[in-house]
Amino acid sequence: MKPWLASGLLMSGSALLLRLHVTVKLRAIMELDSACSSEQLACHYKYRSISSLPSHLDSILRLYTYSVAMAGSVESFLKLCCLFCLVATSSGQLSPAFYSRTCPTLQTIVSLTMRTTVLLDPRMGASLLRLFFHDCFVNGCDASVLLDDTATFTGEKNAGPNANSLRGFDVIDTIKTAVELLCPGTVSCADILALAARDGVALLGGPSWTVALGRRDATTASQSAANSNLPGPGSSLSQLIAAFAAKGLNARDMTALSGAHTIGQARCLSPAFYSRSCPTLQTIVRQTMRTTVLLDPRMGASLLRLFFHDCFVNGCDASVLLDDTATFNGEKNAGPNANSLRGFEVIDTIKAEVELQCPGTVSCADILALAARDGVALGCDASVLLDDTATFTGEKNAPPNANSLRGFEVIDTIKAEVELACPRTVSCADILALAARDGPNNLAPLDVQTPNTFDNAYYRNLIAKRGLLHSDQELFNNGTLDALVRQYSTNAGAFAADFAAAMVRMGNISPLTGSSGVIRSNCRTVD
């Protein structure tokens, strides 16, 4: 065989490997066969200093040298090279066995860590699954969601869909630390996140699937991309379908992946949070509020308003209670609050009593939330909702309320809907109490039946019109996906199979492979 022909065959047999423009070097080496003995060929190989080529190309040349030296023919090399190319071309793709030699303990490390994590905190399975979704849906499954902000970019952690809601970063850090000890500089954070998401689902009773590995990590992140790419909880069905289609996922994939909401909760709170650390908390609050409302019935409404004004600024964080200092001007004297908010001394009284019984345990934010709830239950009669009439002047224009109370239209909307379903049955006072209870920071299971078990109850909830998020209920809302939701609600096996298949496709969204990414030694920063 002519050397130039052999070179041409090699090009057609391994186009992926030779796309780095080294054809001339390979041809030159092979043409030496016509003028050199097999012993001399190795010298020429060293002389041409091609060890600087990418490692897989260097291996081809070494294989060529060995083949010709042993068999004395280029044909022998070509047969071996074709076999080698079939294996080597996968270096730029994902493979379940990617770390089988370089880090054989990887999946065991992830599995054991996740087992311990989910045992201590069942919600973490759902949290890591969500973390994986939010990573893949931005710029692909590249672990960019794990990066902290730097001087050169603002990352994804504080994007609208992620701020104060994503969690599980510390679990990935723990796994990464263990992996780095055993397999330093080998395993990407992106692959660790993919495995952790899978194992979290399996540990909560869901399906498992084969995770193809070999991703590389991103060196940057984009808050704007996270804000624009991640579908929101208020998305319509058409918006959801479009968002998933942009990532190469069809409506069936979307419906199956939405079933991830069969585990997890919408907030990071729990009604039993202080059940051990401060079991008398709710009794203290209730007794203080009972005495307070007996002496001043208006205080129930005032504390409810105080709670609203706290939550609507930077969340329910008790920032509204802070006095001004030398370093900041707080919220008390802001336009909607100045000379109108009241009830601070009630919170102070409750806090003092709680500190005596449970020092350093209960936040002011939680005390305010409980006080607002109990104030509604003890002293509210919906009189604050009444407009003035010819026979009385109501509360809306009282000094603490005038031009500052808001939300009347929300109660009106709820009342109108309730009247349609249950005419002249439910009081405005009870509607106001329920609306206050269901404020922005209460615990809300995404699956109201089995929030910590991966099953198909989520779809039964949708059929019963109990989807927590608008985007959930859109899947079953007299639309094109109603039949699929019904199928999943009665066939857990079909849902599990489709979910696993969709997760595989999810994990293949624009991964970085080969030299297109890096292996970060710390998942939060770029080396």
Short mmCIF file of C-alpha atoms in Angstrom, two decimals:
data_model
loop_
_atom_site.label_atom_id
_atom_site.label_comp_id
_atom_site.label_asym_id
_atom_site.label_seq_id
_atom_site.Cartn_x
_atom_site.Cartn_y
_atom_site.Cartn_z
CA MET A 1 0.00 0.00 0.00
CA LYS A 2 1.25 3.46 -0.88
CA PRO A 3 1.98 5.64 2.14
CA TRP A 4 -0.20 8.49 0.83
CA LEU A 5 -3.11 6.04 0.38
CA ALA A 6 -2.64 4.74 3.89
CA SER A 7 -2.71 8.29 5.15
CA GLY A 8 -5.94 8.97 3.29
CA LEU A 9 -7.59 5.88 4.76
CA LEU A 10 -6.49 6.93 8.19
CA MET A 11 -8.08 10.34 7.65
CA SER A 12 -11.43 8.84 6.68
CA GLY A 13 -11.34 6.31 9.53
CA SER A 14 -10.66 8.81 12.31
CA ALA A 15 -11.90 12.18 11.19
CA LEU A 16 -12.74 13.29 14.71
CA LEU A 17 -9.23 12.60 15.95
CA LEU A 18 -7.52 14.32 13.04
CA ARG A 19 -9.59 17.50 13.02
CA LEU A 20 -6.78 19.25 14.92
CA HIS A 21 -4.86 19.80 11.69
CA VAL A 22 -2.07 17.32 12.26
CA THR A 23 -2.65 15.40 9.03
CA VAL A 24 0.59 16.62 7.53
CA LYS A 25 2.59 15.42 10.50
CA LEU A 26 0.97 12.00 10.44
CA ARG A 27 1.53 11.65 6.69
CA ALA A 28 5.15 12.67 7.06
CA ILE A 29 5.72 10.08 9.73
CA MET A 30 4.05 7.36 7.69
CA GLU A 31 6.03 8.24 4.57
CA LEU A 32 9.19 7.47 6.50
CA ASP A 33 8.19 3.83 6.15
CA SER A 34 9.40 3.81 2.55
CA ALA A 35 12.88 5.00 3.49
CA CYS A 36 13.50 3.76 7.03
CA SER A 37 13.81 0.44 8.72
CA SER A 38 11.49 -0.28 11.62
CA GLU A 39 14.34 0.51 14.04
CA GLN A 40 14.97 3.86 12.38
CA LEU A 41 11.29 4.75 12.48
CA ALA A 42 11.28 5.09 16.22
CA CYS A 43 14.22 7.49 15.93
CA HIS A 44 12.35 9.59 13.42
CA TYR A 45 9.34 9.64 15.74
CA LYS A 46 11.45 11.06 18.54
CA TYR A 47 13.28 13.40 16.20
CA ARG A 48 10.09 15.07 15.00
CA SER A 49 9.11 15.89 18.62
CA ILE A 50 5.44 15.28 18.18
CA SER A 51 4.87 14.44 21.83
CA SER A 52 3.43 17.94 22.13
CA LEU A 53 0.37 16.78 20.24
CA PRO A 54 -2.81 15.97 22.19
CA SER A 55 -2.37 12.73 24.09
CA HIS A 56 -4.75 10.66 21.93
CA LEU A 57 -2.85 11.66 18.75
CA ASP A 58 0.44 10.94 20.42
CA SER A 59 -0.93 7.50 21.23
CA ILE A 60 -1.79 6.89 17.56
CA LEU A 61 1.76 7.65 16.56
CA ARG A 62 3.18 5.40 19.24
CA LEU A 63 0.80 2.68 18.11
CA TYR A 64 1.91 3.19 14.52
CA THR A 65 5.56 2.89 15.49
CA TYR A 66 4.90 -0.29 17.46
CA SER A 67 2.73 -1.81 14.73
CA VAL A 68 5.22 -1.25 11.94
CA ALA A 69 8.11 -2.39 14.09
CA MET A 70 6.31 -5.64 14.99
CA ALA A 71 4.54 -6.43 11.73
CA GLY A 72 6.60 -4.49 9.24
CA SER A 73 3.57 -3.14 7.40
CA VAL A 74 1.38 -0.09 7.38
CA GLU A 75 -1.70 -2.33 6.93
CA SER A 76 -1.17 -3.77 10.41
CA PHE A 77 -1.09 -0.30 11.85
CA LEU A 78 -4.32 0.66 10.08
CA LYS A 79 -6.21 -2.31 11.49
CA LEU A 80 -5.11 -1.50 15.02
CA CYS A 81 -5.70 2.19 14.52
CA CYS A 82 -9.29 1.70 13.38
CA LEU A 83 -10.00 -0.26 16.54
CA PHE A 84 -8.28 2.41 18.61
CA CYS A 85 -10.29 5.16 16.91
CA LEU A 86 -13.58 3.56 17.88
CA VAL A 87 -12.54 3.87 21.51
CA ALA A 88 -10.71 7.17 21.28
CA THR A 89 -13.55 9.06 19.60
CA SER A 90 -15.61 8.65 22.77
CA SER A 91 -13.18 10.94 24.62
CA GLY A 92 -15.26 13.90 23.43
CA GLN A 93 -18.55 12.20 24.37
CA LEU A 94 -20.18 11.01 27.57
CA SER A 95 -19.81 7.43 28.77
CA PRO A 96 -20.99 5.59 31.91
CA ALA A 97 -17.51 4.05 32.19
CA PHE A 98 -15.61 7.32 31.78
CA TYR A 99 -13.99 7.08 35.24
CA SER A 100 -13.80 3.30 35.46
CA ARG A 101 -9.99 3.40 35.51
CA THR A 102 -9.19 6.93 36.64
CA CYS A 103 -11.61 7.02 39.61
CA PRO A 104 -13.32 3.65 40.12
CA THR A 105 -14.61 4.63 43.59
CA LEU A 106 -16.51 7.71 42.36
CA GLN A 107 -20.03 6.32 42.35
CA THR A 108 -19.52 4.64 45.72
CA ILE A 109 -18.45 7.96 47.26
CA VAL A 110 -21.48 9.74 45.84
CA SER A 111 -23.86 6.97 46.86
CA LEU A 112 -22.66 6.77 50.46
CA THR A 113 -22.66 10.54 50.93
CA MET A 114 -26.16 10.86 49.49
CA ARG A 115 -27.44 7.99 51.62
CA THR A 116 -26.28 9.73 54.80
CA THR A 117 -27.51 13.12 53.59
CA VAL A 118 -31.03 11.99 52.70
CA LEU A 119 -31.32 10.01 55.91
CA LEU A 120 -30.66 13.20 57.90
CA ASP A 121 -32.61 15.52 55.59
CA PRO A 122 -35.04 13.85 53.17
CA ARG A 123 -35.67 17.18 51.44
CA MET A 124 -32.09 17.23 50.18
CA GLY A 125 -32.88 14.68 47.50
CA ALA A 126 -35.35 17.09 45.95
CA SER A 127 -33.01 20.04 46.47
CA LEU A 128 -30.13 18.44 44.58
CA LEU A 129 -32.46 17.36 41.78
CA ARG A 130 -33.60 20.98 41.47
CA LEU A 131 -29.99 22.17 41.59
CA PHE A 132 -29.20 19.89 38.65
CA PHE A 133 -32.21 21.16 36.67
CA HIS A 134 -31.24 24.76 37.25
CA ASP A 135 -27.69 24.03 36.16
CA CYS A 136 -28.58 22.24 32.93
CA PHE A 137 -31.25 24.74 31.85
CA VAL A 138 -28.91 27.74 31.72
CA ASN A 139 -25.84 26.99 29.61
CA GLY A 140 -25.94 23.20 29.79
CA CYS A 141 -24.88 20.73 32.49
CA ASP A 142 -21.58 22.43 33.29
CA ALA A 143 -21.74 23.10 37.06
CA SER A 144 -21.91 26.83 36.41
CA VAL A 145 -24.70 27.07 38.99
CA LEU A 146 -22.19 26.14 41.71
CA LEU A 147 -19.86 29.08 41.06
CA ASP A 148 -19.71 32.00 43.47
CA ASP A 149 -19.68 35.52 42.03
CA THR A 150 -16.27 36.95 41.16
CA ALA A 151 -14.85 40.31 40.12
CA THR A 152 -15.28 39.31 36.47
CA PHE A 153 -18.80 37.81 36.44
CA THR A 154 -22.06 37.68 38.36
CA GLY A 155 -23.08 34.06 38.58
CA GLU A 156 -26.37 32.19 38.74
CA LYS A 157 -26.82 31.73 42.48
CA ASN A 158 -28.56 35.07 42.98
CA ALA A 159 -30.61 35.03 39.79
CA GLY A 160 -34.34 35.48 40.38
CA PRO A 161 -35.30 31.78 40.20
CA ASN A 162 -32.35 30.79 42.45
CA ALA A 163 -31.82 33.45 45.13
CA ASN A 164 -32.60 32.22 48.63
CA SER A 165 -34.07 29.01 47.26
CA LEU A 166 -31.32 26.80 45.82
CA ARG A 167 -29.61 24.59 48.39
CA GLY A 168 -27.34 21.55 48.53
CA PHE A 169 -24.09 23.30 47.63
CA ASP A 170 -22.47 21.99 50.81
CA VAL A 171 -23.36 18.39 49.86
CA ILE A 172 -21.60 18.77 46.52
CA ASP A 173 -18.62 20.30 48.34
CA THR A 174 -18.46 17.30 50.68
CA ILE A 175 -18.52 14.82 47.79
CA LYS A 176 -15.95 16.81 45.84
CA THR A 177 -13.56 16.92 48.80
CA ALA A 178 -13.71 13.14 49.20
CA VAL A 179 -13.27 12.57 45.47
CA GLU A 180 -10.29 14.93 45.30
CA LEU A 181 -8.55 12.99 48.07
CA LEU A 182 -8.84 9.72 46.15
CA CYS A 183 -8.79 10.95 42.54
CA PRO A 184 -7.23 14.42 42.47
CA GLY A 185 -7.93 16.57 39.42
CA THR A 186 -9.98 13.87 37.73
CA VAL A 187 -13.74 14.23 38.30
CA SER A 188 -15.74 17.29 37.31
CA CYS A 189 -18.22 19.02 39.58
CA ALA A 190 -20.76 18.69 36.75
CA ASP A 191 -20.55 14.89 36.88
CA ILE A 192 -20.77 14.87 40.67
CA LEU A 193 -23.95 16.95 40.53
CA ALA A 194 -25.48 14.63 37.92
CA LEU A 195 -24.78 11.56 40.07
CA ALA A 196 -26.00 13.21 43.26
CA ALA A 197 -29.30 14.17 41.59
CA ARG A 198 -29.85 10.60 40.41
CA ASP A 199 -29.05 9.03 43.77
CA GLY A 200 -31.28 11.51 45.60
CA VAL A 201 -34.24 10.42 43.49
CA ALA A 202 -33.50 6.71 43.96
CA LEU A 203 -33.15 7.08 47.73
CA LEU A 204 -36.61 8.65 47.94
CA GLY A 205 -38.21 5.71 46.13
CA GLY A 206 -37.85 6.88 42.55
CA PRO A 207 -36.20 5.27 39.54
CA SER A 208 -32.48 5.11 38.89
CA TRP A 209 -30.80 5.53 35.54
CA THR A 210 -27.38 5.21 33.96
CA VAL A 211 -25.54 8.53 34.09
CA ALA A 212 -23.18 9.06 31.19
CA LEU A 213 -20.05 10.78 32.53
CA GLY A 214 -17.21 12.82 31.12
CA ARG A 215 -18.54 16.36 31.51
CA ARG A 216 -16.16 19.22 32.14
CA ASP A 217 -16.79 22.28 34.28
CA ALA A 218 -17.48 25.80 33.07
CA THR A 219 -15.09 28.63 33.87
CA THR A 220 -17.81 31.27 34.08
CA ALA A 221 -21.48 31.71 34.90
CA SER A 222 -24.23 34.10 33.86
CA GLN A 223 -26.95 35.54 36.06
CA SER A 224 -28.72 37.02 33.04
CA ALA A 225 -28.81 33.61 31.33
CA ALA A 226 -30.32 32.06 34.45
CA ASN A 227 -32.97 34.78 34.60
CA SER A 228 -33.92 34.32 30.96
CA ASN A 229 -33.64 30.54 30.51
CA LEU A 230 -35.24 29.09 33.62
CA PRO A 231 -39.04 28.66 33.34
CA GLY A 232 -40.92 30.48 36.10
CA PRO A 233 -43.68 29.21 38.41
CA GLY A 234 -46.17 31.46 36.63
CA SER A 235 -45.38 30.17 33.14
CA SER A 236 -48.21 29.22 30.80
CA LEU A 237 -48.29 25.85 29.08
CA SER A 238 -47.07 27.32 25.80
CA GLN A 239 -44.21 29.09 27.58
CA LEU A 240 -43.20 25.87 29.32
CA ILE A 241 -43.25 23.86 26.11
CA ALA A 242 -41.15 26.51 24.37
CA ALA A 243 -38.62 26.65 27.22
CA PHE A 244 -38.13 22.89 27.20
CA ALA A 245 -38.04 22.73 23.40
CA ALA A 246 -35.20 25.26 23.43
CA LYS A 247 -33.19 22.67 25.35
CA GLY A 248 -34.06 19.81 22.99
CA LEU A 249 -36.76 18.34 25.24
CA ASN A 250 -40.29 17.62 24.03
CA ALA A 251 -43.63 18.02 25.79
CA ARG A 252 -43.54 14.43 27.08
CA ASP A 253 -40.10 15.02 28.58
CA MET A 254 -41.41 18.21 30.18
CA THR A 255 -44.43 16.49 31.70
CA ALA A 256 -42.31 13.66 33.09
CA LEU A 257 -39.62 15.99 34.45
CA SER A 258 -42.27 18.16 36.10
CA GLY A 259 -43.07 15.06 38.14
CA ALA A 260 -39.94 15.88 40.10
CA HIS A 261 -42.31 18.07 42.13
CA THR A 262 -43.66 14.88 43.66
CA ILE A 263 -40.85 15.39 46.18
CA GLY A 264 -39.80 18.53 47.98
CA GLN A 265 -41.35 21.64 49.42
CA ALA A 266 -41.61 25.19 48.20
CA ARG A 267 -39.89 26.79 51.19
CA CYS A 268 -37.09 25.96 53.59
CA LEU A 269 -39.34 26.18 56.69
CA SER A 270 -41.06 23.65 58.93
CA PRO A 271 -43.94 24.03 61.42
CA ALA A 272 -42.03 21.74 63.80
CA PHE A 273 -38.72 23.60 63.58
CA TYR A 274 -38.68 24.53 67.28
CA SER A 275 -40.45 21.41 68.57
CA ARG A 276 -37.32 20.31 70.42
CA SER A 277 -35.25 23.45 70.82
CA CYS A 278 -38.12 25.64 72.14
CA PRO A 279 -41.30 23.61 72.66
CA THR A 280 -43.01 26.41 74.63
CA LEU A 281 -42.63 29.02 71.88
CA GLN A 282 -46.15 28.94 70.48
CA THR A 283 -47.68 28.94 73.96
CA ILE A 284 -45.71 32.06 74.90
CA VAL A 285 -46.79 33.86 71.74
CA ARG A 286 -50.44 32.85 72.07
CA GLN A 287 -50.73 33.87 75.72
CA THR A 288 -49.08 37.24 75.12
CA MET A 289 -51.26 37.91 72.10
CA ARG A 290 -54.41 36.92 74.00
CA THR A 291 -53.66 39.49 76.71
CA THR A 292 -52.66 42.12 74.14
CA VAL A 293 -55.76 41.79 71.97
CA LEU A 294 -58.02 41.80 75.03
CA LEU A 295 -56.61 45.20 76.03
CA ASP A 296 -56.32 46.56 72.47
CA PRO A 297 -58.39 44.74 69.83
CA ARG A 298 -56.73 46.77 67.04
CA MET A 299 -53.35 45.21 67.81
CA GLY A 300 -54.22 42.03 65.92
CA ALA A 301 -54.60 44.00 62.70
CA SER A 302 -51.51 46.09 63.47
CA LEU A 303 -49.28 43.05 63.87
CA LEU A 304 -50.70 41.50 60.72
CA ARG A 305 -49.80 44.70 58.87
CA LEU A 306 -46.35 44.74 60.48
CA PHE A 307 -45.79 41.22 59.18
CA PHE A 308 -46.90 42.19 55.67
CA HIS A 309 -44.59 45.20 55.62
CA ASP A 310 -41.70 43.03 56.74
CA CYS A 311 -42.21 40.33 54.12
CA PHE A 312 -42.77 42.69 51.20
CA VAL A 313 -39.37 44.38 51.45
CA ASN A 314 -36.57 41.80 51.45
CA GLY A 315 -38.57 38.82 52.61
CA CYS A 316 -39.80 37.80 56.05
CA ASP A 317 -36.56 38.59 57.87
CA ALA A 318 -37.63 40.95 60.71
CA SER A 319 -35.74 43.80 59.05
CA VAL A 320 -38.76 46.04 59.68
CA LEU A 321 -38.10 45.77 63.43
CA LEU A 322 -34.61 47.25 63.29
CA ASP A 323 -33.92 50.77 64.56
CA ASP A 324 -31.71 53.10 62.53
CA THR A 325 -27.97 52.95 63.25
CA ALA A 326 -24.90 54.90 62.26
CA THR A 327 -24.39 52.57 59.31
CA PHE A 328 -27.93 52.27 57.86
CA ASN A 329 -31.36 53.86 57.77
CA GLY A 330 -33.92 51.14 58.31
CA GLU A 331 -37.49 50.60 57.21
CA LYS A 332 -39.39 52.10 60.14
CA ASN A 333 -39.32 55.62 58.74
CA ALA A 334 -39.90 54.70 55.11
CA GLY A 335 -42.90 56.44 53.53
CA PRO A 336 -45.41 53.57 53.93
CA ASN A 337 -44.28 52.92 57.53
CA ALA A 338 -43.46 56.22 59.22
CA ASN A 339 -45.91 57.11 62.02
CA SER A 340 -48.20 54.25 61.04
CA LEU A 341 -46.60 50.92 61.93
CA ARG A 342 -47.18 49.80 65.50
CA GLY A 343 -46.85 46.70 67.66
CA PHE A 344 -43.06 46.74 68.05
CA GLU A 345 -43.37 46.61 71.86
CA VAL A 346 -45.51 43.47 71.64
CA ILE A 347 -42.78 41.68 69.70
CA ASP A 348 -40.24 42.95 72.25
CA THR A 349 -42.33 41.48 75.10
CA ILE A 350 -42.63 38.10 73.41
CA LYS A 351 -38.93 38.05 72.51
CA ALA A 352 -37.90 38.79 76.09
CA GLU A 353 -39.99 35.90 77.42
CA VAL A 354 -38.76 33.51 74.73
CA GLU A 355 -35.14 34.43 75.47
CA LEU A 356 -35.65 33.52 79.13
CA GLN A 357 -36.86 30.04 78.22
CA CYS A 358 -34.95 29.38 74.99
CA PRO A 359 -31.96 31.75 74.81
CA GLY A 360 -30.43 32.35 71.37
CA THR A 361 -32.85 29.99 69.67
CA VAL A 362 -35.88 31.72 68.13
CA SER A 363 -35.67 34.44 65.50
CA CYS A 364 -37.58 37.70 65.65
CA ALA A 365 -38.84 36.88 62.15
CA ASP A 366 -40.57 33.73 63.40
CA ILE A 367 -42.01 35.53 66.43
CA LEU A 368 -43.52 38.18 64.17
CA ALA A 369 -45.05 35.52 61.89
CA LEU A 370 -46.64 33.70 64.85
CA ALA A 371 -47.88 36.92 66.43
CA ALA A 372 -49.55 37.96 63.17
CA ARG A 373 -51.27 34.60 62.90
CA ASP A 374 -52.51 34.59 66.50
CA GLY A 375 -53.61 38.21 66.26
CA VAL A 376 -55.81 37.32 63.31
CA ALA A 377 -57.30 34.33 65.11
CA LEU A 378 -57.93 36.25 68.38
CA GLY A 379 -59.10 39.65 67.38
CA CYS A 380 -60.02 40.09 63.75
CA ASP A 381 -63.61 40.41 62.60
CA ALA A 382 -62.99 41.74 59.09
CA SER A 383 -64.22 45.19 60.17
CA VAL A 384 -61.09 46.66 58.62
CA LEU A 385 -62.43 45.64 55.21
CA LEU A 386 -65.61 47.73 55.46
CA ASP A 387 -66.01 50.94 53.49
CA ASP A 388 -67.48 54.00 55.22
CA THR A 389 -71.28 54.33 55.14
CA ALA A 390 -73.85 56.91 56.12
CA THR A 391 -74.14 55.33 59.56
CA PHE A 392 -70.48 54.77 60.50
CA THR A 393 -66.95 55.82 59.70
CA GLY A 394 -64.86 52.70 59.43
CA GLU A 395 -61.25 51.80 60.07
CA LYS A 396 -59.76 52.27 56.63
CA ASN A 397 -59.11 55.95 57.18
CA ALA A 398 -57.98 55.74 60.78
CA PRO A 399 -54.52 57.34 61.19
CA PRO A 400 -52.62 54.01 61.36
CA ASN A 401 -54.42 52.80 58.22
CA ALA A 402 -55.08 55.76 55.94
CA ASN A 403 -53.17 55.57 52.66
CA SER A 404 -51.12 52.63 53.93
CA LEU A 405 -53.29 49.51 54.19
CA ARG A 406 -53.41 47.47 51.00
CA GLY A 407 -54.51 44.04 49.80
CA PHE A 408 -58.27 44.65 49.90
CA GLU A 409 -58.61 43.57 46.26
CA VAL A 410 -56.93 40.24 47.04
CA ILE A 411 -59.55 39.48 49.70
CA ASP A 412 -62.28 40.62 47.26
CA THR A 413 -60.98 38.21 44.61
CA ILE A 414 -60.88 35.28 47.04
CA LYS A 415 -64.33 36.14 48.38
CA ALA A 416 -65.84 36.24 44.88
CA GLU A 417 -64.42 32.81 44.06
CA VAL A 418 -65.55 31.34 47.38
CA GLU A 419 -69.06 32.72 46.89
CA LEU A 420 -69.32 30.93 43.56
CA ALA A 421 -68.40 27.61 45.15
CA CYS A 422 -69.99 28.08 48.59
CA PRO A 423 -72.48 30.98 48.56
CA ARG A 424 -73.03 32.79 51.89
CA THR A 425 -70.97 30.22 53.78
CA VAL A 426 -67.48 31.57 54.50
CA SER A 427 -66.90 34.81 56.42
CA CYS A 428 -64.58 37.58 55.26
CA ALA A 429 -62.84 37.27 58.62
CA ASP A 430 -61.93 33.64 57.95
CA ILE A 431 -60.78 34.45 54.41
CA LEU A 432 -58.50 37.16 55.78
CA ALA A 433 -57.13 34.76 58.40
CA LEU A 434 -56.40 32.10 55.79
CA ALA A 435 -54.80 34.61 53.42
CA ALA A 436 -52.52 35.80 56.22
CA ARG A 437 -51.61 32.24 57.12
CA ASP A 438 -50.78 31.40 53.51
CA GLY A 439 -48.36 34.29 53.19
CA PRO A 440 -45.01 34.18 51.34
CA ASN A 441 -42.87 32.13 53.70
CA ASN A 442 -44.96 29.26 55.02
CA LEU A 443 -44.00 25.66 54.35
CA ALA A 444 -45.74 24.33 51.26
CA PRO A 445 -45.26 20.75 50.03
CA LEU A 446 -45.15 20.58 46.25
CA ASP A 447 -46.92 17.23 46.55
CA VAL A 448 -49.56 17.57 49.26
CA GLN A 449 -49.97 13.80 49.63
CA THR A 450 -46.44 12.35 49.87
CA PRO A 451 -43.92 15.24 49.82
CA ASN A 452 -40.87 13.10 50.66
CA THR A 453 -41.64 10.07 48.49
CA PHE A 454 -40.90 9.91 44.80
CA ASP A 455 -44.15 8.56 43.35
CA ASN A 456 -46.90 9.59 40.94
CA ALA A 457 -49.13 11.34 43.52
CA TYR A 458 -48.11 14.66 41.96
CA TYR A 459 -50.24 13.86 38.90
CA ARG A 460 -53.21 12.82 41.04
CA ASN A 461 -52.91 16.21 42.76
CA LEU A 462 -53.06 17.94 39.37
CA ILE A 463 -56.21 16.06 38.41
CA ALA A 464 -57.75 17.12 41.74
CA LYS A 465 -56.77 20.73 40.88
CA ARG A 466 -54.31 20.83 43.77
CA GLY A 467 -51.17 21.81 41.89
CA LEU A 468 -49.23 24.18 44.12
CA LEU A 469 -47.64 26.28 41.36
CA HIS A 470 -49.45 27.76 38.40
CA SER A 471 -46.92 26.10 36.07
CA ASP A 472 -47.78 22.72 37.62
CA GLN A 473 -51.52 23.06 37.15
CA GLU A 474 -50.99 24.18 33.56
CA LEU A 475 -50.10 20.55 32.74
CA PHE A 476 -53.68 19.59 33.54
CA ASN A 477 -55.89 22.48 32.53
CA ASN A 478 -58.03 21.27 29.60
CA GLY A 479 -54.95 21.26 27.40
CA THR A 480 -52.96 18.92 25.20
CA LEU A 481 -51.20 17.20 28.09
CA ASP A 482 -54.26 16.20 30.11
CA ALA A 483 -54.24 12.64 28.73
CA LEU A 484 -50.56 12.15 29.59
CA VAL A 485 -51.13 13.44 33.13
CA ARG A 486 -53.99 10.96 33.53
CA GLN A 487 -51.75 8.15 32.28
CA TYR A 488 -49.00 9.00 34.75
CA SER A 489 -51.52 9.32 37.60
CA THR A 490 -52.61 5.69 37.18
CA ASN A 491 -49.43 4.11 35.81
CA ALA A 492 -46.47 4.69 38.13
CA GLY A 493 -44.25 2.46 35.99
CA ALA A 494 -44.81 4.52 32.86
CA PHE A 495 -44.04 7.72 34.75
CA ALA A 496 -40.86 6.29 36.28
CA ALA A 497 -39.61 5.01 32.92
CA ASP A 498 -40.31 8.30 31.15
CA PHE A 499 -38.79 10.31 33.97
CA ALA A 500 -35.57 8.28 33.89
CA ALA A 501 -35.33 8.59 30.11
CA ALA A 502 -35.96 12.35 30.28
CA MET A 503 -33.28 12.73 32.96
CA VAL A 504 -30.77 11.08 30.65
CA ARG A 505 -31.69 13.58 27.94
CA MET A 506 -31.56 16.39 30.47
CA GLY A 507 -28.02 15.41 31.41
CA ASN A 508 -27.01 15.66 27.76
CA ILE A 509 -27.93 19.32 27.39
CA SER A 510 -24.82 21.02 25.95
CA PRO A 511 -22.20 19.32 28.16
CA LEU A 512 -18.62 20.52 28.00
CA THR A 513 -16.32 17.64 27.08
CA GLY A 514 -12.71 17.03 26.18
CA SER A 515 -10.75 20.26 26.11
CA SER A 516 -13.84 22.51 26.04
CA GLY A 517 -14.01 22.74 29.85
CA VAL A 518 -11.92 22.23 32.98
CA ILE A 519 -11.86 20.11 36.11
CA ARG A 520 -12.39 22.50 39.00
CA SER A 521 -10.72 21.46 42.24
CA ASN A 522 -13.26 23.54 44.18
CA CYS A 523 -16.80 23.51 42.82
CA ARG A 524 -17.43 27.11 43.92
CA THR A 525 -14.43 28.70 42.24
CA VAL A 526 -12.38 28.49 39.07
CA ASP A 527 -8.77 27.40 39.63
#
